[in-house]
Every structure is written in structure tokens, then in C-alpha cells.
XYZ file of C-alpha atoms in Angstrom:
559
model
C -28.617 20.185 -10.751
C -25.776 17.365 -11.638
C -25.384 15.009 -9.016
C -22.406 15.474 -6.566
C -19.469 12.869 -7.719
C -18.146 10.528 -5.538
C -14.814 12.377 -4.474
C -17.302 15.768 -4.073
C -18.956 14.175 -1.611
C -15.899 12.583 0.685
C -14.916 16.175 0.405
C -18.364 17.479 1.461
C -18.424 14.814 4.045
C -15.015 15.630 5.693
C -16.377 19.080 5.906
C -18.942 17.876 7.711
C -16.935 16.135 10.261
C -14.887 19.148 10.930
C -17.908 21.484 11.666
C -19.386 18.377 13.615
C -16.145 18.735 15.729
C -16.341 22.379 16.253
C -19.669 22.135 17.623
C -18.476 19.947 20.601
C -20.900 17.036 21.853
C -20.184 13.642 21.000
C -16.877 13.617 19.678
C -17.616 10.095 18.116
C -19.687 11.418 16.065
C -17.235 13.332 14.235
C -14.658 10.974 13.819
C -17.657 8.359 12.479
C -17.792 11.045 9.534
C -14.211 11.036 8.897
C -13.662 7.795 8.313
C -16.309 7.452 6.156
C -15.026 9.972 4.038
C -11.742 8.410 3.932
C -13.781 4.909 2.752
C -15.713 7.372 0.423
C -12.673 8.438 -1.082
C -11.409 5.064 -1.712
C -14.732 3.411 -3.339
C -13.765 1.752 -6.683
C -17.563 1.998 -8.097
C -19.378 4.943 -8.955
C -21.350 6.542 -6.088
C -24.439 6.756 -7.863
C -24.680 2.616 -8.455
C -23.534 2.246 -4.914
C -26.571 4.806 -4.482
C -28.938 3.362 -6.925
C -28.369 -0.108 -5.914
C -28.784 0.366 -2.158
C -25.447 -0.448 -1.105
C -24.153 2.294 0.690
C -24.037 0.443 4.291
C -21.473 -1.805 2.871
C -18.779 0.427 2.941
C -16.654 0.601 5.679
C -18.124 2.721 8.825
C -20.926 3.762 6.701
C -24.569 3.141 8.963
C -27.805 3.576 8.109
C -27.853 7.806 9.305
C -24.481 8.589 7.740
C -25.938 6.681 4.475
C -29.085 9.332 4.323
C -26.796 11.849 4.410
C -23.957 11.100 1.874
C -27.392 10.239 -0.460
C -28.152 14.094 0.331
C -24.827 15.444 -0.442
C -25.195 12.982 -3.592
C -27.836 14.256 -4.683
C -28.271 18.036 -3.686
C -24.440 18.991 -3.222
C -24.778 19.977 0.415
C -27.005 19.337 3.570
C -29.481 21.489 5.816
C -27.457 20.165 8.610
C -23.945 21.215 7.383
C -25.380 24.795 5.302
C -26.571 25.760 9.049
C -22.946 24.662 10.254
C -21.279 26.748 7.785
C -22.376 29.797 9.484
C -20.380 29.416 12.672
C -16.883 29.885 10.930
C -15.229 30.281 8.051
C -13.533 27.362 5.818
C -9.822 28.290 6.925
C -10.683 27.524 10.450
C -11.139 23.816 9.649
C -7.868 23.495 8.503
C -5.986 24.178 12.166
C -7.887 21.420 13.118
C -5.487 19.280 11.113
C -2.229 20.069 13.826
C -1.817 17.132 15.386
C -3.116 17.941 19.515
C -5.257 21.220 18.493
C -8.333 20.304 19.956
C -11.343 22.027 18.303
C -12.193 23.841 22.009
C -8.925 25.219 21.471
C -9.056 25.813 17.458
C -12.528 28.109 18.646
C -10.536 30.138 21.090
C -7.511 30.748 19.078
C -10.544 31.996 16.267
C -13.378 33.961 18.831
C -10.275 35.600 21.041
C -7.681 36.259 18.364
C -9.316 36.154 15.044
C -7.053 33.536 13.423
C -8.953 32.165 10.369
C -6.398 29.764 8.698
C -3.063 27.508 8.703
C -1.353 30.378 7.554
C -2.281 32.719 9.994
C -1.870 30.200 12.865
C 1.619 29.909 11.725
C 2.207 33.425 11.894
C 0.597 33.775 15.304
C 2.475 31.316 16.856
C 5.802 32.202 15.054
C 4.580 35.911 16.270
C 4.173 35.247 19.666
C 0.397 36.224 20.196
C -0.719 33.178 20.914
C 1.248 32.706 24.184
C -0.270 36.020 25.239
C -3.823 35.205 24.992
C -5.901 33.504 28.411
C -6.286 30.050 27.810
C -3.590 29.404 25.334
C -0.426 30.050 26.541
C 3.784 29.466 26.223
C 2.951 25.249 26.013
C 0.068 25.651 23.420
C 2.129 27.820 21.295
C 5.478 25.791 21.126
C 2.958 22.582 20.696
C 1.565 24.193 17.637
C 4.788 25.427 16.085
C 6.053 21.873 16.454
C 3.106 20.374 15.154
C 2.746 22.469 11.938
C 4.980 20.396 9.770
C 3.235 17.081 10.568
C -0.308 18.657 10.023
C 1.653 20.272 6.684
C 3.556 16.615 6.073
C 0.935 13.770 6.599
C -2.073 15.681 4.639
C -3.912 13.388 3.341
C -2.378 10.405 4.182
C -3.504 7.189 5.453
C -1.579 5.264 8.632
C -1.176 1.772 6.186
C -3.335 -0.061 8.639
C -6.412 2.405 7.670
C -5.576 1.831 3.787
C -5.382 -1.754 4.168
C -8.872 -1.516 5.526
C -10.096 0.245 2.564
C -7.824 -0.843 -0.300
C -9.616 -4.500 1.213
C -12.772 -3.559 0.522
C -11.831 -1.243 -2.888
C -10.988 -4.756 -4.103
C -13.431 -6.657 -3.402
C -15.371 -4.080 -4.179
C -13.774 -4.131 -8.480
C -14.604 -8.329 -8.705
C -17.789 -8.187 -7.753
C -18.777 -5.120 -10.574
C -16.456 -5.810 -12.684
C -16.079 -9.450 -12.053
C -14.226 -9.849 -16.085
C -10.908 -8.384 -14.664
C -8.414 -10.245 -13.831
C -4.884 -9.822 -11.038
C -6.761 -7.227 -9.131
C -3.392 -5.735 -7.060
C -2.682 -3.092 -4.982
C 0.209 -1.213 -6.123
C 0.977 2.657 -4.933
C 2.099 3.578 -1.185
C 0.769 0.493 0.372
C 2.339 -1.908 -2.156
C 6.330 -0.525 -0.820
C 5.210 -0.637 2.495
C 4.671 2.959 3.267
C 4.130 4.266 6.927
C 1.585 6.732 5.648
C -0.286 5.899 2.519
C -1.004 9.081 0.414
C -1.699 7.082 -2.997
C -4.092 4.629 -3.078
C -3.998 2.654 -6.356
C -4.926 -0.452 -7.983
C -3.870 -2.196 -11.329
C -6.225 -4.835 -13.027
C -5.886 -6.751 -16.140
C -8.531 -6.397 -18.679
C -9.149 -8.286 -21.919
C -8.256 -4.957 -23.834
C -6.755 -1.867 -22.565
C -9.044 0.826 -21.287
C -7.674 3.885 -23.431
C -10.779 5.974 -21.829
C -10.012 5.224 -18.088
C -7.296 7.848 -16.518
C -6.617 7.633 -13.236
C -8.672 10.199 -10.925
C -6.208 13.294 -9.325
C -7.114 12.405 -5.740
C -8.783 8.999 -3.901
C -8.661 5.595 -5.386
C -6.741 5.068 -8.759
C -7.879 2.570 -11.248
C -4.804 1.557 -13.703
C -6.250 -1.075 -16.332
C -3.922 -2.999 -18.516
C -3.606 -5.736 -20.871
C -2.068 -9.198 -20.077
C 1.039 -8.317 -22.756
C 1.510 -4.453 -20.645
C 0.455 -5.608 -16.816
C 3.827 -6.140 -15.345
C 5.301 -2.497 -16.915
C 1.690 -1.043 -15.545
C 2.188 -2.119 -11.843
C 5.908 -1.527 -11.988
C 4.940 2.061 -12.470
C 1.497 1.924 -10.281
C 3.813 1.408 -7.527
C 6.723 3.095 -7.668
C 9.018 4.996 -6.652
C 8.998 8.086 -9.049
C 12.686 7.819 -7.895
C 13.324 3.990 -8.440
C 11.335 3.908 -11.684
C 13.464 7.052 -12.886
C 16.942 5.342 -11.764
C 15.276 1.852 -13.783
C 14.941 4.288 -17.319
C 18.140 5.729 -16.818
C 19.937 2.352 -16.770
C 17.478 1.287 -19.672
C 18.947 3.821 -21.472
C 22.715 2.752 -21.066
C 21.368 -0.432 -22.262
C 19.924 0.788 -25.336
C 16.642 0.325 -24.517
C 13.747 2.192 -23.598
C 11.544 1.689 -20.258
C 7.547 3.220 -20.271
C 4.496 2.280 -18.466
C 3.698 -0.288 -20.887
C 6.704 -2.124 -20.696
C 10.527 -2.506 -21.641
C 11.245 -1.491 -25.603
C 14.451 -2.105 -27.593
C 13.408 0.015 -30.695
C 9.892 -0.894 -32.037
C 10.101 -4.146 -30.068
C 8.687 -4.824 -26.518
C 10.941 -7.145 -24.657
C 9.394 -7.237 -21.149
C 5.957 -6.491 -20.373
C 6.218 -8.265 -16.443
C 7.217 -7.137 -13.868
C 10.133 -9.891 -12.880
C 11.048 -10.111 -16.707
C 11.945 -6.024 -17.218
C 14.184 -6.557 -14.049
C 15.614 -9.762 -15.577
C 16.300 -8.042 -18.987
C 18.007 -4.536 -17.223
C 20.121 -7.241 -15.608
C 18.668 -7.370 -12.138
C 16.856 -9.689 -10.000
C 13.632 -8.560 -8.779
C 13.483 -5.884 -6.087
C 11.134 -6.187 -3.320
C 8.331 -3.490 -3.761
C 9.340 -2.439 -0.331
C 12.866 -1.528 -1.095
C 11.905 0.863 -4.324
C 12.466 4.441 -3.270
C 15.525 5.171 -5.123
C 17.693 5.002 -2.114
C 20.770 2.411 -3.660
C 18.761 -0.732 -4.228
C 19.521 -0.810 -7.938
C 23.009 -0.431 -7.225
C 23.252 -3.014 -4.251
C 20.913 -5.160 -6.838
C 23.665 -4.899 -9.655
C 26.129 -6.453 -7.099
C 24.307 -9.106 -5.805
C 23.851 -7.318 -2.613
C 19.816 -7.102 -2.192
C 19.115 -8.610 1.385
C 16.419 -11.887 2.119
C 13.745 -9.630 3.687
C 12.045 -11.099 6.767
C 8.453 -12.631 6.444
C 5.622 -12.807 8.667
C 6.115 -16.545 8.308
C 9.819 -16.301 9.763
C 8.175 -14.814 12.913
C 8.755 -17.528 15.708
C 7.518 -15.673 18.683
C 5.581 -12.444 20.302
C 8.141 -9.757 23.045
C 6.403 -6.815 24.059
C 2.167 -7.219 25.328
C 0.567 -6.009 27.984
C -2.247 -7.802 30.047
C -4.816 -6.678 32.052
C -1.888 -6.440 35.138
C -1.788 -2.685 33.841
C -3.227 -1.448 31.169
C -4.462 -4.510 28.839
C -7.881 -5.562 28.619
C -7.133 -9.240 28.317
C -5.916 -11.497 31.019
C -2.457 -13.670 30.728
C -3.887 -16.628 29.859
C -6.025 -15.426 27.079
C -3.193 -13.283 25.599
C -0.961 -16.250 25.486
C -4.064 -18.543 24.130
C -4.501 -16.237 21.700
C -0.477 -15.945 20.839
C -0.212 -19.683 20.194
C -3.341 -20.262 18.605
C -1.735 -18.146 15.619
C 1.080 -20.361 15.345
C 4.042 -18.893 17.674
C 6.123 -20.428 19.776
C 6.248 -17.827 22.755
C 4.398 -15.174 24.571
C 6.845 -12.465 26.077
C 4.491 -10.714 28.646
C 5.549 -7.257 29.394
C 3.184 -4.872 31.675
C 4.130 -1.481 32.466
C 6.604 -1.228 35.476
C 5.577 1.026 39.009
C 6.477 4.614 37.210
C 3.867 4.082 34.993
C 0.624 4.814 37.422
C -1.377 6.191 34.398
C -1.186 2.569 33.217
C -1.168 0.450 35.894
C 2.175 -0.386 36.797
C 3.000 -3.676 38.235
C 4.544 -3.519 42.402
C 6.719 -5.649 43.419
C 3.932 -7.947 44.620
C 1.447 -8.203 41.357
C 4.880 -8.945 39.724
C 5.498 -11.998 42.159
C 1.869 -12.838 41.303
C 1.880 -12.798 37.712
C 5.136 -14.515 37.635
C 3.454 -17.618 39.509
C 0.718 -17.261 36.754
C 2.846 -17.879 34.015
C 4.608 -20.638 35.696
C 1.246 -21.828 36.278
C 0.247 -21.814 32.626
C 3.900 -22.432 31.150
C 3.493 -26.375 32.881
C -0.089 -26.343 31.605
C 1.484 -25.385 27.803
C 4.103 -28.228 28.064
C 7.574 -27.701 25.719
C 6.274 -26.523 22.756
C 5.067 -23.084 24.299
C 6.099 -20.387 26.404
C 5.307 -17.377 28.504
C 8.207 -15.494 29.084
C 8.511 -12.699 31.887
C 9.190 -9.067 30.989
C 7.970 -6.244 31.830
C 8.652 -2.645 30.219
C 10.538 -0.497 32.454
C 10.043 3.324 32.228
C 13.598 4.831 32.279
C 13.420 7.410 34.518
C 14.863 11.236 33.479
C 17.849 10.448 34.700
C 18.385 7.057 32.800
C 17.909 4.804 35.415
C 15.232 1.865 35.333
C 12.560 2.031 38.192
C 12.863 -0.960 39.849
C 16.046 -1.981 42.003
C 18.475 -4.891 40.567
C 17.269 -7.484 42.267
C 13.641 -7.273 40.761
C 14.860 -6.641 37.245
C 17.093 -9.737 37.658
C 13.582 -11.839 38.285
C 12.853 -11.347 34.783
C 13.459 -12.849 31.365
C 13.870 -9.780 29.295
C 13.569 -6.069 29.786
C 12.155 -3.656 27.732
C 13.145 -0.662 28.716
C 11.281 2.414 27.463
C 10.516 6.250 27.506
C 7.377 7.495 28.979
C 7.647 10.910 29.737
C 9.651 13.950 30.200
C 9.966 14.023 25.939
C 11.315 17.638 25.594
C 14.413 17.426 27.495
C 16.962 18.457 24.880
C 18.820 16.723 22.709
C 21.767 15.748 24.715
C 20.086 15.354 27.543
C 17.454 12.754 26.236
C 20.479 10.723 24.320
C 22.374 10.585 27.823
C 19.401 9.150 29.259
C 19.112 6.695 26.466
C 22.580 5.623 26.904
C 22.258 5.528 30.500
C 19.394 2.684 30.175
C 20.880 1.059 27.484
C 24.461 0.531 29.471
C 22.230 -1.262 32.442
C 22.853 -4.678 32.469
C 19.333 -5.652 32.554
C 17.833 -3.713 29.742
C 17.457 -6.786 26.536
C 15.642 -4.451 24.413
C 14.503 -0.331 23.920
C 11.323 -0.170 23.506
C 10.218 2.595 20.742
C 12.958 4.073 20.578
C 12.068 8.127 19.362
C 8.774 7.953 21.217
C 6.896 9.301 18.019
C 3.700 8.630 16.969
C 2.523 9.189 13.041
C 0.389 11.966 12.309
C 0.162 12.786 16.227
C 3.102 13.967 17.647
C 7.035 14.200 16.605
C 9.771 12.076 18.022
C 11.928 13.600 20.405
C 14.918 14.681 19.826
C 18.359 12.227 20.340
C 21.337 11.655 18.669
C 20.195 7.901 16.784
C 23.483 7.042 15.350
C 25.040 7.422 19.132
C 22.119 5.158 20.458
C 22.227 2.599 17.851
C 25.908 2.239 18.633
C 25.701 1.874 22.283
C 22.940 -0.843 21.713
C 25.313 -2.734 19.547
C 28.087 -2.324 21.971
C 25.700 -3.662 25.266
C 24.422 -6.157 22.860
C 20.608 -4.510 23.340
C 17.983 -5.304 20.968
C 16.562 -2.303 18.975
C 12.504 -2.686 18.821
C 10.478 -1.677 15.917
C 7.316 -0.800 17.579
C 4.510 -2.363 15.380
C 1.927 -0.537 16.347
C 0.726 1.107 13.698
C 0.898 4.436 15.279
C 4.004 4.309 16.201
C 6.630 1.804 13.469
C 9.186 3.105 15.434
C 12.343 2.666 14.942
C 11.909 4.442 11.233
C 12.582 2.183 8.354
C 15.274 4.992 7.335
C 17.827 3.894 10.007
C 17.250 0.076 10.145
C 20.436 -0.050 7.731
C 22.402 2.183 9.989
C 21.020 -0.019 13.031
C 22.566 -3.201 10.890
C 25.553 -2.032 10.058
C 26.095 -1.186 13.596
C 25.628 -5.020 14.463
C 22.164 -4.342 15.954
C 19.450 -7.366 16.464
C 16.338 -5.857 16.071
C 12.721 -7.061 17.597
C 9.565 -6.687 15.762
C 7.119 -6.095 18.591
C 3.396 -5.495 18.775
C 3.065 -3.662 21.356
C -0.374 -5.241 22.096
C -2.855 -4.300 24.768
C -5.604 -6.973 23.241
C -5.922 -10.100 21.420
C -6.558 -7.953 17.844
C -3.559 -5.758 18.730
C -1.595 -9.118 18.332
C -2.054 -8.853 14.761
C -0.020 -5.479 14.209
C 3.335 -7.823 13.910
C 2.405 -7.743 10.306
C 2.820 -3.815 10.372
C 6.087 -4.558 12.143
C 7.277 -6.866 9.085
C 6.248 -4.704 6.434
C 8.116 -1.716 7.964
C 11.213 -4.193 9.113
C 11.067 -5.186 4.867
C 11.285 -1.531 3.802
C 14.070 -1.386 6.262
C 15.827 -4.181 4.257
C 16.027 -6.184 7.651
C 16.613 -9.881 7.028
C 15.540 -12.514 9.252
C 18.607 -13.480 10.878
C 19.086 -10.131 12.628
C 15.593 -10.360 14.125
C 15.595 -11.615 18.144
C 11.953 -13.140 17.656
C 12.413 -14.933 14.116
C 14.902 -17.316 17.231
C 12.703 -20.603 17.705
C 11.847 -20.736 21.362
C 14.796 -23.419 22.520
C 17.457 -20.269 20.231
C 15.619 -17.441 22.076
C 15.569 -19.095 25.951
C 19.326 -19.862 25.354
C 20.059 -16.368 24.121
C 18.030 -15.140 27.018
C 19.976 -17.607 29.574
C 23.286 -16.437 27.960
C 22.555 -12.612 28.696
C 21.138 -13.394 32.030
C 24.818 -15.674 32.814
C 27.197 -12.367 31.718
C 24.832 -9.979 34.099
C 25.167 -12.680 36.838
C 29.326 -12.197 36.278
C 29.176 -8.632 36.044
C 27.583 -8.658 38.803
């Protein structure tokens, strides 16, 4: 028997994991399989010298047990363990398990009770109304499912871009150490423009001579070798846009030249082979990976209109963290620490308000008390560091904030935020949006659709109306870097800009690690085309206090 290849056995694996599920127990133990099948997936060596050379364990979330048995699938092309699953329920079954908030107890009752067996036939249940019908399911179960369908149908097989970091990371380490004669090992694909969900994982190295042999594989990691002279053409198409490399031929070709993956021709002659130089030769400056999706960048780089996208370096401070006031798991002091020991300037503190019992909202008192704690700490930090007091306010259905005026007024900023009550309809929802956003005290909205990637949609408001109300009440528009969330969407940053929006890149962090998802934040801000000047937190800390003061002087004369 032929030895299982390496995507073959992430597939086998996944399988696994999706039985493993079904069977209930230890749900850990499930998702432990997944994401080593994802890591599987993305392995840049052949299995069998990861195998051979008893390496397995290094790969990410790979242990000693799961090792044993991706050697079995290796080897054998299945498992006792996942043959004896196989006869609880058929293949189709696995897939419903791929609807975002379709818990397997649930995917084995819509199968045992009413025999569905597939996607397909879910979607025709639901759209059918049987599933409503049927004990233990139900009306909510049923409209869950129906909205849920196109995410499970949208996001297959896609990565959220802090999971393909993890494993395009170790993909390229993994390449120098076997193949240590390459040369400008570089992520290109998905992750290289800054994709919310990575579905193509690639990589382009330089090699002393082309590999004519090597094609890239249909599905996991892709391996693009190139020459020094064809490298730049190789990663300009590695990456992408289908769209934006398609829009770059065209405009070759009213040139007179001729653009393919191994570089810019004019006749028999190459006259760009990097990336910077084919842009320089169609007549453009270089386009930021992020910005290549075919959506007017060429023609905005043609008139010297391409924006200065923000950096992680342009970053000044931190809005939007949580402590372990509600539901953080680090104290204030530590967070803040933790904040300045990576270089910022301020720490903008911002627990969950009284609505939010689930999370441990702050009362009136622990607010009192954590305000003397950061005044406490803020003389300890001196001038050249900060804690500044928010909190996130739930706006209540009616669009209210849940705390009277004269507590909001106690602090520096406001994020005010949605935490339940998401299917109100559309006009509803925007009202209460615009409701929040015309209070005085509100500096920021906090995640603005509520959505979270590959989980559950957004729901629903009118954007364009919200975005121009914030830009009216001069109230910042966060994008949510968590990397569930990146919310606001890249696709309406312009729209948020040419409103007159500021924007805020917040982390959203409920520990010291979380602190590190402003990166996400950036990365989705560049795709956004967001410069750095329209960003509230790239404000040193003496721009942002006076900005702060200001706001807090025009509510004092409204009032």
C-alpha cells in the first residue's frame, strides 16, 4: 500500500476531528485535531521526512498522541479509531458541522430525528420548514441555520489571518532549515494583501535555477520557486489579486508590452523582473500588497492618489482593554505595564459598563475605585505615560448608554458598544446606533456591525447612515482588532474617510497577549487604505489628552 501524502492525511485528520466531535466528551479534544490538520495542511516538507526524521512534534499543536496517529494515517491510510467512528454516520453529516453555532448535539438530532444527511439537505430542511417542527430544534435553530449557511458556504476553508500567520511562521522556517540554499523566503497569497480570512497559503523562494518540476499543489501550502532575474514577476503574481494582476496586463498591453509570471516583456526582451521595477516601467509607483484587489488602486496610482498607509510603528497608544474589573484576566497595573513596556505612550482602560452582568460590569462604586487606581499608577508612571479612563458602555435597545450623565462625564473616553438584542431589524438597530452616537459622551463605537468571522453575521444597519452621523458628532469609528472580529470591514474604511471619520485601531484586549492583536488592526486599517493621520491613537499622548480635553470642554457647553 502507498503511503498516505501529506494533504491525505490533514484530510483524514480533519475527518477525524469531526467524528471526535460527534461523539461528545472532551470537546478539546476535537478541536486539538483540527488544528493540527490545518498545520498539516500547511507543512512545506514532505510528511514522510517529517515522519522519517522524527519531527512530527514540531509542528504546531502536534503532541506526542496526535503524532502516533497522523504516523498511522501516514502509513496505513486510515485508523482503527476513526474506521470504528465511521460507522456512526455518514460523511455528509460532517459537513453541517461547518454552520457557524450548529453544535454537533444538535447536528445528531437534526440526523437521528429527521434524517438529514448533508449541507444540501439541511438547506432544504430549514428553507422547508421541518426543522422548526421537530422537539428540540425549533423556530430560533432554524432561522440560525438559514443565516448561517452562507458563512459555513463562504469561509470554507479559510484561515482567520492570525491562524495563518501561525503556520505560514513555521512553513518558513520550516523551507530554510531543509532547504537552507534558497534564498527571500516570502509569504505572498491571502496573507501577503492582508486578507481577513486566508484561503491561499503560498510562499515564493528564490533558487539558483528555476524549478521547472515543482507546480504548486491544488490545496494547502504552495511552493512558487523562481530565479533571481524572474522573483519579483513570481511574487507579484503569488500574491495577487487575480483582479489587480489582470487590470496590471491590460495596461501592459496599451503600453505595448506584455506582463506574465516571469516578468514584464516588450517583445523578446524582459524589462522588469522585480516587483517595484514592473510597477516603475507600467508607470506606477509601487502599490501596497494590501491595496491589490482590483478595486481602483491602479487608477488612483496613475494620479498620484495612492494613500501613506498607517504602520504599526505610527501606533502611539492602546483605547479599548479590559482588566480583571470585568471580564479580563489581568489586573490594571499589569495591563498598563505590559502596554508601555511595548513602546506606547498610553493605556485607555475600558471594562464593560453595569448592563453587561455576563462580563462583569463595573457599578458605580468599582468605577470610583478603579479610577483612584489609575490615578494611583498614572503619578507612579510620571509624564511620559498614561492610563486613561474609559469604559465601554452597552447601548441599550433603545439607544441610550447605561449609566446616567454624570458618571459618563467622569470619564476620559467612551466606547460605546452593542451587546445584545442583534436581530432587531434594520431600521430599528441603525436608530439605535444613531441614538448612541448623537450622545454627547460617546468618543468612539465600538465594533460597529457586531460580526464575528466565520461565527456569526453582522447585524443588519444602514453603514453609510452611521458613518455619517459619526462624522457629524465628531465620533471615532473603531476597527475592532481582534482577530475575530476586524470590524469595521476594510470595504467601508474609504466610505468612513470620505465621510471625515477618525478611526481607532483597538485591540480589544482581555490579556497581556491580546495586546498584540493591534497588528491585526493595522493590517486590516492598510487594506482599508487608512493613513495615519485619520487614526485617533497614531495622536502622541500630549495630541490625544488635548483632543480628549477639547471634546470633554464642548459636552461641558452643551451641557
Amino acid at each position: 500500500m502507498l503511503a498516505a501524502d501529506t494533504q491525505t492525511v490533514a484530510k483524514l485528520l480533519r475527518e477525524y476531528a469531526h467524528r471526535t466531535s460527534l461523539r461528545g466528551g472532551n470537546p478539546y479534544r476535537a478541536k486539538a485535531y483540527s488544528r493540527a490538520a490545518d498545520s498539516l495542511a500547511a507543512l512545506a516538507i514532505p510528511l514522510h521526512v517529517v515522519i522519517e526524521e522524527g519531527r512530527l512534534t514540531e509542528i504546531p499543536g502536534v503532541g506526542d498522541a496526535i503524532a502516533d496517529i497522523i504516523t498511522r494515517l501516514h502509513r496505513t491510510g486510515s485508523h482503527p479509531s476513526l474506521e470504528k467512528l465511521r460507522k456512526d454516520v455518514p460523511a455528509g453529516v460532517l459537513e453541517m458541522l461547518t454552520v457557524p453555532g450548529l453544535r454537533p448535539d444538535k447536528v445528531l438530532r437534526l440526523y437521528n430525528d429527521l434524517g438529514i444527511a448533508s449541507l444540501a439537505e439541511l438547506e432544504a430542511a430549514a428553507k422547508d420548514d421541518r426543522i422548526k417542527k421537530a422537539k428540540g430544534l425549533g423556530t430560533a435553530l432554524q432561522t440560525k441555520i438559514l443565516q448561517n449557511l452562507a458563512i459555513a458556504k463562504s469561509g470554507e476553508g479559510h484561515l482567520h489571518v492570525h491562524r495563518a500567520a501561525a503556520l505560514l511562521a513555521h512553513a518558513k522556517d520550516s523551507i530554510r532549515k531543509a532547504r537552507p540554499e534558497l534564498r527571500r523566503v516570502t509569504i505572498a497569497g491571502d496573507f501577503r494583501r492582508g486578507c481577513e480570512l486566508v484561503g491561499d497559503l503560498a510562499i515564493v523562494a528564490e533558487a539558483a535555477k528555476p524549478d521547472k518540476t515543482s507546480t504548486p499543489s491544488a490545496d494547502g501550502l504552495q511552493i512558487h520557486l523562481s530565479d533571481r532575474k524572474h522573483f519579483g514577476a513570481s511574487l507579484l503574481f503569488a500574491t495577487g489579486s487575480a483582479a489587480h494582476v489582470e487590470q496590471l496586463q491590460a495596461l501592459a498591453a496599451e503600453k505595448g508590452m506584455r506582463l506574465e509570471p516571469d516578468g514584464l516583456h516588450k517583445g523578446r526582451t524582459l524589462i522588469a523582473g522585480e516587483e517595484a521595477e514592473i510597477y516603475r516601467a507600467l508607470g506606477l509607483p509601487f502599490i501596497d500588497p494590501e491595496l491589490r484587489e482590483g478595486r481602483g488602486e491602479i487608477e488612483a496610482a496613475l494620479k498620484g492618489k495612492l494613500p501613506k498607509l498607517v504602520t504599526d510603528q505610527d501606533l502611539r497608544g492602546i483605547l479599548h482593554c479590559h482588566t480583571d474589573a470585568s471580564d479580563g484576566t489581568e489586573t490594571l497595573e499589569t495591563m498598563a505595564k505590559a502596554t508601555r513596556q511595548r513602546g506606547f505612550e498610553y493605556f485607555g482602560v475600558a471594562d464593560h459598563s453595569k448592563s453587561a452582568h455576563y462580563a462583569g460590569g463595573l457599578s458605580v462604586e468599582e468605577i470610583a475605585q478603579q479610577h483612584r487606581e489609575a490615578d494611583r499608577l498614572n503619578k507612579r508612571f510620571g509624564k511620559d505615560f498614561r492610563i486613561l479612563k474609559g469604559i465601554e458602555s452597552d447601548i441599550l435597545a433603545d439607544g441610550s448608554l447605561d449609566y446616567d450623565d454624570d458618571v459618563l462625564e467622569r470619564f476620559d473616553f467612551v466606547v460605546a458598544s452593542i451587546h445584545g438584542r442583534f436581530k432587531l431589524d434594520r431600521k430599528a438597530q441603525t436608530q439605535r446606533l444613531l441614538r448612541a452616537i448623537s450622545d454627547p459622551h460617546t468618543t468612539i463605537i465600538g465594533h460597529m456591525t457586531g460580526r464575528q468571522l466565520q461565527r456569526r453575521p453582522g447585524y443588519e444597519i444602514d453603514v453609510e447612515k452611521v458613518l455619517r452621523a459619526c462624522a457629524k458628532h465628531d465620533v471615532v469609528v473603531e476597527i475592532n482588532a481582534h482577530p475575530w472580529r476586524l470590524d469595521l470591514d476594510w470595504r467601508w474604511h474609504q466610505a468612513a474617510l470620505d465621510f471625515g471619520c477618525m478611526l481607532s485601531i483597538n485591540p480589544d484586549a482581555h490579556s497581556i497577549a491580546e495586546l498584540d492583536h493591534m497588528h491585526w488592526g493595522v493590517v486590516m486599517a492598510r487594506k482599508g487604505g487608512v493613513p495615519a493621520d485619520r487614526i485617533l491613537n497614531a495622536m502622541t499622548l500630549a495630541e490625544i489628552t488635548r483632543y480628549l480635553r477639547q471634546k470633554r470642554r464642548s459636552l461641558a457647553r452643551a451641557a
